[in-house]
Amino acid sequence: MVPEFTQQLLNDAPLYQGTLILFISLLLSKIAPLPRAVQPLVAFNYLAKEMANKVNHSNRSHSQQVIAGALSAILLVVPFWAIITFLLQLAAFPWFFEFLVLYICLNDENFNIVAEEVNRALNHKDKTRARKMLTPWLTRDTQELSDVGLSKATIEKLVTTPVYGTVASVLFFILGGAPLVLAARMLKQLELCWLPINPKFRYFSRPVYVLNTLVFALPTWLWNLSLAIQGGPKSLARLFKPVSLNGRIYHELQTCSIAASVLNIELGGPMKFNGVRVNTAKLSHGPLPEKGSIREAIKLARVSHAIWVGFVIVIPMIWAGLRYLQVS
């Protein structure tokens, strides 16, 4: 029985190798992230901004802006994705490059470190430092944010990042390997750069936004579920109450609404982009964020992250157990 079970384990080696790649990537993205200045996706973000500056013109018709956005996304994503995927196929040790792709795609997961620093700065009444730390992570204006605004922005970023980080990486790696993870992450980076809430990108970002709404529908719902189960029935009910923005469903607002419900605070509200005020829904589930709200949000995100890491570990263990029962 033992040799037969060993043979079954060897046959399933790709499953266990993939699990190990995922686990190490998730672990290192938290304890040893790349400095933001040298992250490849930050450079990709810079290219996306430069592309938008050249081809996104508000004086053009809405349809022209939509077409320009679609063509820009294709031009930015397809060549880089194709080259990296081709190199993955040629690599002598593809597992190493798969790990590298996952590690790079997960680097926004270290925002919890930034959130802790923002929380520390706010506790010391140092709003200038808190704004400075948040600015590289957000496309909205941060220079006029109050203590409450800084807390809201930090919490919202903290609870939405794992959707395209941990959850999307786990699901898409299972479904299509590192190339699918990379493609989804690049599309999400474009959405973060060309934020659809920003009036400047209202039409230009629409193709990417619509595509991402479909691509990240399942990761968003599963992450929202892992948040909602920590808040009980009231928060679970929020899973079935979409939050609209100008008549459209915006998936990040739904995640923020559930987080606000679990934390019993208010999130959302007006934002500014290049000095232009944009009204978004106020997600009122309690008082405004207070001194300890960021700390509570960090705990909430950590528990949900632990659920997903546990999922990565438990599934292959269950599979090995079933294999053992099969041969016993």
mmCIF file of C-alpha atoms in Angstrom:
data_model
loop_
_atom_site.group_PDB
_atom_site.id
_atom_site.type_symbol
_atom_site.label_atom_id
_atom_site.label_comp_id
_atom_site.label_asym_id
_atom_site.label_seq_id
_atom_site.Cartn_x
_atom_site.Cartn_y
_atom_site.Cartn_z
ATOM 1 C CA MET A 1 0.000 0.000 0.000
ATOM 2 C CA VAL A 2 2.835 2.403 0.863
ATOM 3 C CA PRO A 3 4.563 2.165 -2.565
ATOM 4 C CA GLU A 4 1.206 2.631 -4.299
ATOM 5 C CA PHE A 5 0.438 5.693 -2.161
ATOM 6 C CA THR A 6 3.918 7.074 -2.886
ATOM 7 C CA GLN A 7 3.299 6.606 -6.598
ATOM 8 C CA GLN A 8 0.003 8.488 -6.281
ATOM 9 C CA LEU A 9 1.833 11.362 -4.563
ATOM 10 C CA LEU A 10 4.400 11.442 -7.375
ATOM 11 C CA ASN A 11 1.621 11.535 -9.962
ATOM 12 C CA ASP A 12 0.132 14.528 -8.151
ATOM 13 C CA ALA A 13 3.482 16.321 -7.877
ATOM 14 C CA PRO A 14 2.347 19.319 -10.017
ATOM 15 C CA LEU A 15 -0.479 19.982 -7.528
ATOM 16 C CA TYR A 16 1.874 20.029 -4.540
ATOM 17 C CA GLN A 17 4.475 22.050 -6.412
ATOM 18 C CA GLY A 18 1.839 24.634 -7.321
ATOM 19 C CA THR A 19 0.683 24.764 -3.699
ATOM 20 C CA LEU A 20 4.241 25.350 -2.519
ATOM 21 C CA ILE A 21 4.745 28.136 -5.089
ATOM 22 C CA LEU A 22 1.511 29.817 -3.977
ATOM 23 C CA PHE A 23 2.256 29.472 -0.272
ATOM 24 C CA ILE A 24 5.788 30.859 -0.498
ATOM 25 C CA SER A 25 4.611 33.727 -2.709
ATOM 26 C CA LEU A 26 1.858 34.650 -0.262
ATOM 27 C CA LEU A 27 4.257 34.419 2.661
ATOM 28 C CA LEU A 28 7.066 36.472 1.137
ATOM 29 C CA SER A 29 4.699 39.153 -0.161
ATOM 30 C CA LYS A 30 3.801 39.826 3.472
ATOM 31 C CA ILE A 31 7.151 39.491 5.262
ATOM 32 C CA ALA A 32 9.637 40.514 2.548
ATOM 33 C CA PRO A 33 7.937 42.709 -0.075
ATOM 34 C CA LEU A 34 9.841 44.514 -2.802
ATOM 35 C CA PRO A 35 10.368 48.239 -2.177
ATOM 36 C CA ARG A 36 7.707 50.110 -4.119
ATOM 37 C CA ALA A 37 10.300 52.039 -6.127
ATOM 38 C CA VAL A 38 11.590 48.841 -7.805
ATOM 39 C CA GLN A 39 8.305 47.022 -8.357
ATOM 40 C CA PRO A 40 7.736 46.240 -12.075
ATOM 41 C CA LEU A 41 4.025 47.042 -11.793
ATOM 42 C CA VAL A 42 4.868 50.555 -10.599
ATOM 43 C CA ALA A 43 6.848 51.037 -13.819
ATOM 44 C CA PHE A 44 3.867 49.636 -15.738
ATOM 45 C CA ASN A 45 1.702 52.155 -13.909
ATOM 46 C CA TYR A 46 3.979 54.950 -15.113
ATOM 47 C CA LEU A 47 3.641 53.739 -18.722
ATOM 48 C CA ALA A 48 -0.145 53.681 -18.344
ATOM 49 C CA LYS A 49 -0.179 57.267 -17.080
ATOM 50 C CA GLU A 50 2.010 58.439 -19.946
ATOM 51 C CA MET A 51 -0.188 56.639 -22.452
ATOM 52 C CA ALA A 52 -3.319 58.270 -21.012
ATOM 53 C CA ASN A 53 -1.693 61.706 -21.108
ATOM 54 C CA LYS A 54 -1.025 61.297 -24.833
ATOM 55 C CA VAL A 55 -4.274 59.766 -26.090
ATOM 56 C CA ASN A 56 -7.008 60.608 -23.556
ATOM 57 C CA HIS A 57 -8.506 63.951 -24.639
ATOM 58 C CA SER A 58 -11.715 65.171 -22.980
ATOM 59 C CA ASN A 59 -12.599 67.308 -26.023
ATOM 60 C CA ARG A 60 -13.170 64.176 -28.090
ATOM 61 C CA SER A 61 -16.496 62.375 -28.292
ATOM 62 C CA HIS A 62 -17.347 59.742 -25.694
ATOM 63 C CA SER A 63 -17.075 56.924 -28.228
ATOM 64 C CA GLN A 64 -13.610 58.098 -29.308
ATOM 65 C CA GLN A 65 -12.460 58.127 -25.686
ATOM 66 C CA VAL A 66 -13.793 54.596 -25.212
ATOM 67 C CA ILE A 67 -11.984 53.365 -28.348
ATOM 68 C CA ALA A 68 -8.782 55.115 -27.268
ATOM 69 C CA GLY A 69 -9.012 53.399 -23.863
ATOM 70 C CA ALA A 70 -9.564 49.963 -25.398
ATOM 71 C CA LEU A 71 -6.658 50.317 -27.841
ATOM 72 C CA SER A 72 -4.363 51.680 -25.123
ATOM 73 C CA ALA A 73 -5.152 48.720 -22.870
ATOM 74 C CA ILE A 74 -4.409 46.256 -25.679
ATOM 75 C CA LEU A 75 -1.153 48.011 -26.533
ATOM 76 C CA LEU A 76 0.009 48.042 -22.921
ATOM 77 C CA VAL A 77 -1.072 44.546 -21.855
ATOM 78 C CA VAL A 78 -0.714 42.214 -24.825
ATOM 79 C CA PRO A 79 2.980 42.717 -25.791
ATOM 80 C CA PHE A 80 4.355 42.518 -22.237
ATOM 81 C CA TRP A 81 2.084 39.607 -21.320
ATOM 82 C CA ALA A 82 2.993 37.684 -24.496
ATOM 83 C CA ILE A 83 6.747 38.148 -23.971
ATOM 84 C CA ILE A 84 6.630 37.046 -20.328
ATOM 85 C CA THR A 85 4.389 34.067 -21.119
ATOM 86 C CA PHE A 86 6.721 33.021 -23.932
ATOM 87 C CA LEU A 87 9.719 33.194 -21.593
ATOM 88 C CA LEU A 88 7.838 31.072 -19.033
ATOM 89 C CA GLN A 89 7.388 28.367 -21.656
ATOM 90 C CA LEU A 90 11.103 28.393 -22.523
ATOM 91 C CA ALA A 91 12.449 28.505 -18.964
ATOM 92 C CA ALA A 92 14.492 25.534 -17.785
ATOM 93 C CA PHE A 93 12.984 25.940 -14.304
ATOM 94 C CA PRO A 94 9.474 27.321 -14.918
ATOM 95 C CA TRP A 95 8.529 26.928 -11.261
ATOM 96 C CA PHE A 96 10.987 29.689 -10.305
ATOM 97 C CA PHE A 97 9.583 32.141 -12.842
ATOM 98 C CA GLU A 98 6.016 31.254 -11.845
ATOM 99 C CA PHE A 99 6.955 32.102 -8.271
ATOM 100 C CA LEU A 100 8.531 35.367 -9.453
ATOM 101 C CA VAL A 101 5.393 36.365 -11.379
ATOM 102 C CA LEU A 102 3.161 35.590 -8.397
ATOM 103 C CA TYR A 103 5.464 37.422 -5.997
ATOM 104 C CA ILE A 104 5.417 40.534 -8.194
ATOM 105 C CA CYS A 105 1.642 40.373 -8.624
ATOM 106 C CA LEU A 106 1.172 40.107 -4.852
ATOM 107 C CA ASN A 107 3.358 43.036 -3.807
ATOM 108 C CA ASP A 108 0.433 45.380 -3.124
ATOM 109 C CA GLU A 109 -0.391 43.004 -0.271
ATOM 110 C CA ASN A 110 2.225 44.795 1.825
ATOM 111 C CA PHE A 111 -0.114 47.797 2.114
ATOM 112 C CA ASN A 112 -0.897 46.588 5.634
ATOM 113 C CA ILE A 113 2.589 47.850 6.591
ATOM 114 C CA VAL A 114 1.730 51.274 5.149
ATOM 115 C CA ALA A 115 -1.620 51.208 6.974
ATOM 116 C CA GLU A 116 0.165 50.621 10.285
ATOM 117 C CA GLU A 117 2.492 53.567 9.594
ATOM 118 C CA VAL A 118 -0.458 55.817 8.676
ATOM 119 C CA ASN A 119 -2.195 54.776 11.878
ATOM 120 C CA ARG A 120 0.942 55.584 13.881
ATOM 121 C CA ALA A 121 1.274 58.980 12.191
ATOM 122 C CA LEU A 122 -2.369 59.852 12.903
ATOM 123 C CA ASN A 123 -1.947 58.839 16.536
ATOM 124 C CA HIS A 124 0.920 61.357 16.717
ATOM 125 C CA LYS A 125 -1.184 64.030 14.954
ATOM 126 C CA ASP A 126 1.187 64.009 11.990
ATOM 127 C CA LYS A 127 -1.226 64.362 9.074
ATOM 128 C CA THR A 128 1.538 65.518 6.724
ATOM 129 C CA ARG A 129 3.420 62.242 7.127
ATOM 130 C CA ALA A 130 0.224 60.198 6.785
ATOM 131 C CA ARG A 131 -0.660 61.978 3.533
ATOM 132 C CA LYS A 132 2.867 61.488 2.198
ATOM 133 C CA MET A 133 2.715 57.728 2.816
ATOM 134 C CA LEU A 134 -0.721 57.356 1.216
ATOM 135 C CA THR A 135 -0.060 59.431 -1.902
ATOM 136 C CA PRO A 136 1.916 56.764 -3.896
ATOM 137 C CA TRP A 137 -0.876 54.259 -3.346
ATOM 138 C CA LEU A 138 -3.845 56.377 -4.404
ATOM 139 C CA THR A 139 -4.822 58.250 -7.569
ATOM 140 C CA ARG A 140 -7.144 60.581 -5.657
ATOM 141 C CA ASP A 141 -6.062 63.862 -4.083
ATOM 142 C CA THR A 142 -4.687 63.399 -0.573
ATOM 143 C CA GLN A 143 -3.308 66.828 0.318
ATOM 144 C CA GLU A 144 -6.568 68.105 1.828
ATOM 145 C CA LEU A 145 -7.649 64.925 3.606
ATOM 146 C CA SER A 146 -8.574 65.297 7.269
ATOM 147 C CA ASP A 147 -7.893 62.686 9.938
ATOM 148 C CA VAL A 148 -11.231 61.051 9.087
ATOM 149 C CA GLY A 149 -10.520 61.204 5.350
ATOM 150 C CA LEU A 150 -7.090 59.642 5.823
ATOM 151 C CA SER A 151 -8.569 56.864 7.956
ATOM 152 C CA LYS A 152 -11.285 56.162 5.385
ATOM 153 C CA ALA A 153 -8.852 56.116 2.470
ATOM 154 C CA THR A 154 -6.480 53.794 4.342
ATOM 155 C CA ILE A 155 -9.207 51.354 5.369
ATOM 156 C CA GLU A 156 -10.749 51.301 1.893
ATOM 157 C CA LYS A 157 -7.405 50.528 0.273
ATOM 158 C CA LEU A 158 -6.614 47.932 2.929
ATOM 159 C CA VAL A 159 -9.817 45.927 2.429
ATOM 160 C CA THR A 160 -9.917 46.111 -1.391
ATOM 161 C CA THR A 161 -6.284 45.260 -2.206
ATOM 162 C CA PRO A 162 -6.585 41.492 -1.473
ATOM 163 C CA VAL A 163 -9.297 41.134 -4.143
ATOM 164 C CA TYR A 164 -6.752 41.538 -6.938
ATOM 165 C CA GLY A 165 -3.901 40.304 -4.743
ATOM 166 C CA THR A 166 -4.381 37.185 -2.645
ATOM 167 C CA VAL A 167 -7.789 35.993 -3.860
ATOM 168 C CA ALA A 168 -7.298 36.597 -7.585
ATOM 169 C CA SER A 169 -3.792 35.093 -7.493
ATOM 170 C CA VAL A 170 -5.013 31.907 -5.792
ATOM 171 C CA LEU A 171 -8.023 31.416 -8.072
ATOM 172 C CA PHE A 172 -6.377 32.352 -11.362
ATOM 173 C CA PHE A 173 -3.234 30.350 -10.612
ATOM 174 C CA ILE A 174 -5.431 27.279 -10.070
ATOM 175 C CA LEU A 175 -7.383 27.954 -13.266
ATOM 176 C CA GLY A 176 -4.655 29.049 -15.664
ATOM 177 C CA GLY A 177 -1.299 29.287 -13.956
ATOM 178 C CA ALA A 178 1.000 32.296 -13.703
ATOM 179 C CA PRO A 179 0.130 33.725 -17.181
ATOM 180 C CA LEU A 180 -3.534 34.143 -16.216
ATOM 181 C CA VAL A 181 -2.568 35.742 -12.888
ATOM 182 C CA LEU A 182 -0.299 38.179 -14.710
ATOM 183 C CA ALA A 183 -2.921 39.127 -17.321
ATOM 184 C CA ALA A 184 -5.556 39.812 -14.648
ATOM 185 C CA ARG A 185 -3.119 41.799 -12.519
ATOM 186 C CA MET A 186 -2.046 43.984 -15.439
ATOM 187 C CA LEU A 187 -5.675 44.741 -16.284
ATOM 188 C CA LYS A 188 -6.346 45.648 -12.663
ATOM 189 C CA GLN A 189 -3.302 47.920 -12.609
ATOM 190 C CA LEU A 190 -4.747 49.815 -15.563
ATOM 191 C CA GLU A 191 -8.045 50.238 -13.720
ATOM 192 C CA LEU A 192 -6.234 51.528 -10.636
ATOM 193 C CA CYS A 193 -4.318 53.996 -12.793
ATOM 194 C CA TRP A 194 -7.346 55.031 -14.893
ATOM 195 C CA LEU A 195 -9.791 54.981 -11.994
ATOM 196 C CA PRO A 196 -13.348 55.036 -13.403
ATOM 197 C CA ILE A 197 -14.532 57.282 -10.545
ATOM 198 C CA ASN A 198 -12.124 59.963 -11.799
ATOM 199 C CA PRO A 199 -14.025 62.230 -14.240
ATOM 200 C CA LYS A 200 -10.914 62.409 -16.415
ATOM 201 C CA PHE A 201 -11.154 58.672 -17.134
ATOM 202 C CA ARG A 202 -14.933 58.224 -17.073
ATOM 203 C CA TYR A 203 -15.080 57.039 -20.698
ATOM 204 C CA PHE A 204 -11.427 56.237 -21.359
ATOM 205 C CA SER A 205 -11.355 53.563 -18.632
ATOM 206 C CA ARG A 206 -14.743 52.031 -19.461
ATOM 207 C CA PRO A 207 -13.446 49.041 -21.528
ATOM 208 C CA VAL A 208 -10.984 48.047 -18.800
ATOM 209 C CA TYR A 209 -13.557 48.632 -16.066
ATOM 210 C CA VAL A 210 -16.226 46.492 -17.758
ATOM 211 C CA LEU A 211 -13.742 43.688 -18.442
ATOM 212 C CA ASN A 212 -12.447 43.762 -14.867
ATOM 213 C CA THR A 213 -15.985 43.710 -13.506
ATOM 214 C CA LEU A 214 -16.400 40.334 -15.216
ATOM 215 C CA VAL A 215 -12.889 38.999 -14.523
ATOM 216 C CA PHE A 216 -12.914 39.876 -10.824
ATOM 217 C CA ALA A 217 -16.575 39.103 -10.107
ATOM 218 C CA LEU A 218 -15.817 35.767 -8.408
ATOM 219 C CA PRO A 219 -12.662 36.913 -6.517
ATOM 220 C CA THR A 220 -14.578 39.976 -5.282
ATOM 221 C CA TRP A 221 -17.550 37.949 -4.072
ATOM 222 C CA LEU A 222 -15.360 35.358 -2.333
ATOM 223 C CA TRP A 223 -13.258 38.022 -0.618
ATOM 224 C CA ASN A 224 -16.428 39.858 0.435
ATOM 225 C CA LEU A 225 -17.686 36.580 1.884
ATOM 226 C CA SER A 226 -14.482 36.111 3.915
ATOM 227 C CA LEU A 227 -15.008 39.634 5.312
ATOM 228 C CA ALA A 228 -18.746 39.278 5.896
ATOM 229 C CA ILE A 229 -18.562 36.046 7.895
ATOM 230 C CA GLN A 230 -16.652 37.994 10.556
ATOM 231 C CA GLY A 231 -19.573 40.402 10.981
ATOM 232 C CA GLY A 232 -22.455 37.967 11.325
ATOM 233 C CA PRO A 233 -25.848 37.911 9.567
ATOM 234 C CA LYS A 234 -26.072 41.698 9.136
ATOM 235 C CA SER A 235 -22.824 41.810 7.173
ATOM 236 C CA LEU A 236 -23.647 38.667 5.214
ATOM 237 C CA ALA A 237 -26.843 40.355 4.037
ATOM 238 C CA ARG A 238 -24.712 43.096 2.446
ATOM 239 C CA LEU A 239 -23.431 40.510 -0.048
ATOM 240 C CA PHE A 240 -26.779 40.732 -1.812
ATOM 241 C CA LYS A 241 -27.196 44.528 -1.696
ATOM 242 C CA PRO A 242 -25.015 46.019 -4.465
ATOM 243 C CA VAL A 243 -23.861 49.622 -4.049
ATOM 244 C CA SER A 244 -24.359 51.755 -7.143
ATOM 245 C CA LEU A 245 -22.313 54.702 -8.374
ATOM 246 C CA ASN A 246 -24.027 56.958 -10.925
ATOM 247 C CA GLY A 247 -26.332 54.091 -11.829
ATOM 248 C CA ARG A 248 -23.493 51.569 -12.244
ATOM 249 C CA ILE A 249 -22.324 48.867 -9.870
ATOM 250 C CA TYR A 250 -18.779 49.544 -8.704
ATOM 251 C CA HIS A 251 -17.309 46.415 -7.152
ATOM 252 C CA GLU A 252 -14.896 48.169 -4.761
ATOM 253 C CA LEU A 253 -17.737 50.106 -3.128
ATOM 254 C CA GLN A 254 -19.466 46.804 -2.370
ATOM 255 C CA THR A 255 -16.348 45.532 -0.612
ATOM 256 C CA CYS A 256 -16.038 48.778 1.346
ATOM 257 C CA SER A 257 -19.704 48.569 2.339
ATOM 258 C CA ILE A 258 -19.232 45.094 3.794
ATOM 259 C CA ALA A 259 -16.051 46.138 5.618
ATOM 260 C CA ALA A 260 -17.856 49.179 7.046
ATOM 261 C CA SER A 261 -20.666 46.902 8.234
ATOM 262 C CA VAL A 262 -18.245 44.527 9.975
ATOM 263 C CA LEU A 263 -16.295 47.388 11.579
ATOM 264 C CA ASN A 264 -19.458 49.386 12.414
ATOM 265 C CA ILE A 265 -18.096 52.602 10.897
ATOM 266 C CA GLU A 266 -18.773 54.918 7.962
ATOM 267 C CA LEU A 267 -16.726 54.670 4.769
ATOM 268 C CA GLY A 268 -17.152 56.183 1.312
ATOM 269 C CA GLY A 269 -18.207 59.743 0.681
ATOM 270 C CA PRO A 270 -16.814 62.546 -1.520
ATOM 271 C CA MET A 271 -13.386 62.309 -3.166
ATOM 272 C CA LYS A 272 -11.301 64.778 -5.148
ATOM 273 C CA PHE A 273 -9.395 64.120 -8.365
ATOM 274 C CA ASN A 274 -7.182 66.961 -9.587
ATOM 275 C CA GLY A 275 -9.273 69.335 -7.520
ATOM 276 C CA VAL A 276 -12.604 68.083 -8.913
ATOM 277 C CA ARG A 277 -15.026 66.848 -6.255
ATOM 278 C CA VAL A 278 -16.736 63.524 -6.962
ATOM 279 C CA ASN A 279 -19.634 62.395 -4.800
ATOM 280 C CA THR A 280 -19.786 58.703 -4.012
ATOM 281 C CA ALA A 281 -22.178 56.842 -1.763
ATOM 282 C CA LYS A 282 -21.676 57.220 1.968
ATOM 283 C CA LEU A 283 -21.496 53.727 3.421
ATOM 284 C CA SER A 284 -22.945 54.529 6.831
ATOM 285 C CA HIS A 285 -22.904 51.558 9.181
ATOM 286 C CA GLY A 286 -21.841 53.417 12.309
ATOM 287 C CA PRO A 287 -19.872 56.496 13.413
ATOM 288 C CA LEU A 288 -16.962 58.029 11.521
ATOM 289 C CA PRO A 289 -13.637 56.147 11.816
ATOM 290 C CA GLU A 290 -11.909 56.848 15.115
ATOM 291 C CA LYS A 291 -8.447 56.341 16.554
ATOM 292 C CA GLY A 292 -8.547 52.534 16.592
ATOM 293 C CA SER A 293 -10.469 51.964 13.350
ATOM 294 C CA ILE A 294 -7.419 51.397 11.143
ATOM 295 C CA ARG A 295 -6.064 48.872 13.632
ATOM 296 C CA GLU A 296 -9.377 47.000 13.603
ATOM 297 C CA ALA A 297 -9.401 47.023 9.791
ATOM 298 C CA ILE A 298 -5.882 45.563 9.750
ATOM 299 C CA LYS A 299 -7.081 42.729 12.009
ATOM 300 C CA LEU A 300 -10.100 42.160 9.767
ATOM 301 C CA ALA A 301 -7.919 41.905 6.649
ATOM 302 C CA ARG A 302 -5.416 39.627 8.403
ATOM 303 C CA VAL A 303 -8.083 37.147 9.467
ATOM 304 C CA SER A 304 -9.490 37.036 5.939
ATOM 305 C CA HIS A 305 -6.002 36.624 4.504
ATOM 306 C CA ALA A 306 -5.368 33.767 6.942
ATOM 307 C CA ILE A 307 -8.543 32.073 5.699
ATOM 308 C CA TRP A 308 -7.167 32.100 2.143
ATOM 309 C CA VAL A 309 -3.714 30.911 3.167
ATOM 310 C CA GLY A 310 -5.418 28.114 5.096
ATOM 311 C CA PHE A 311 -7.394 27.253 1.962
ATOM 312 C CA VAL A 312 -4.149 26.961 -0.028
ATOM 313 C CA ILE A 313 -2.701 24.584 2.576
ATOM 314 C CA VAL A 314 -5.786 22.492 3.392
ATOM 315 C CA ILE A 315 -6.953 21.627 -0.138
ATOM 316 C CA PRO A 316 -3.852 19.580 -1.111
ATOM 317 C CA MET A 317 -3.892 17.946 2.344
ATOM 318 C CA ILE A 318 -7.490 16.851 1.769
ATOM 319 C CA TRP A 319 -6.544 15.593 -1.694
ATOM 320 C CA ALA A 320 -3.643 13.564 -0.240
ATOM 321 C CA GLY A 321 -6.018 12.137 2.356
ATOM 322 C CA LEU A 322 -8.455 11.061 -0.338
ATOM 323 C CA ARG A 323 -5.630 9.442 -2.276
ATOM 324 C CA TYR A 324 -4.590 7.516 0.839
ATOM 325 C CA LEU A 325 -8.145 6.273 1.393
ATOM 326 C CA GLN A 326 -8.312 5.253 -2.267
ATOM 327 C CA VAL A 327 -5.339 2.931 -2.004
ATOM 328 C CA SER A 328 -5.981 1.656 1.533
#
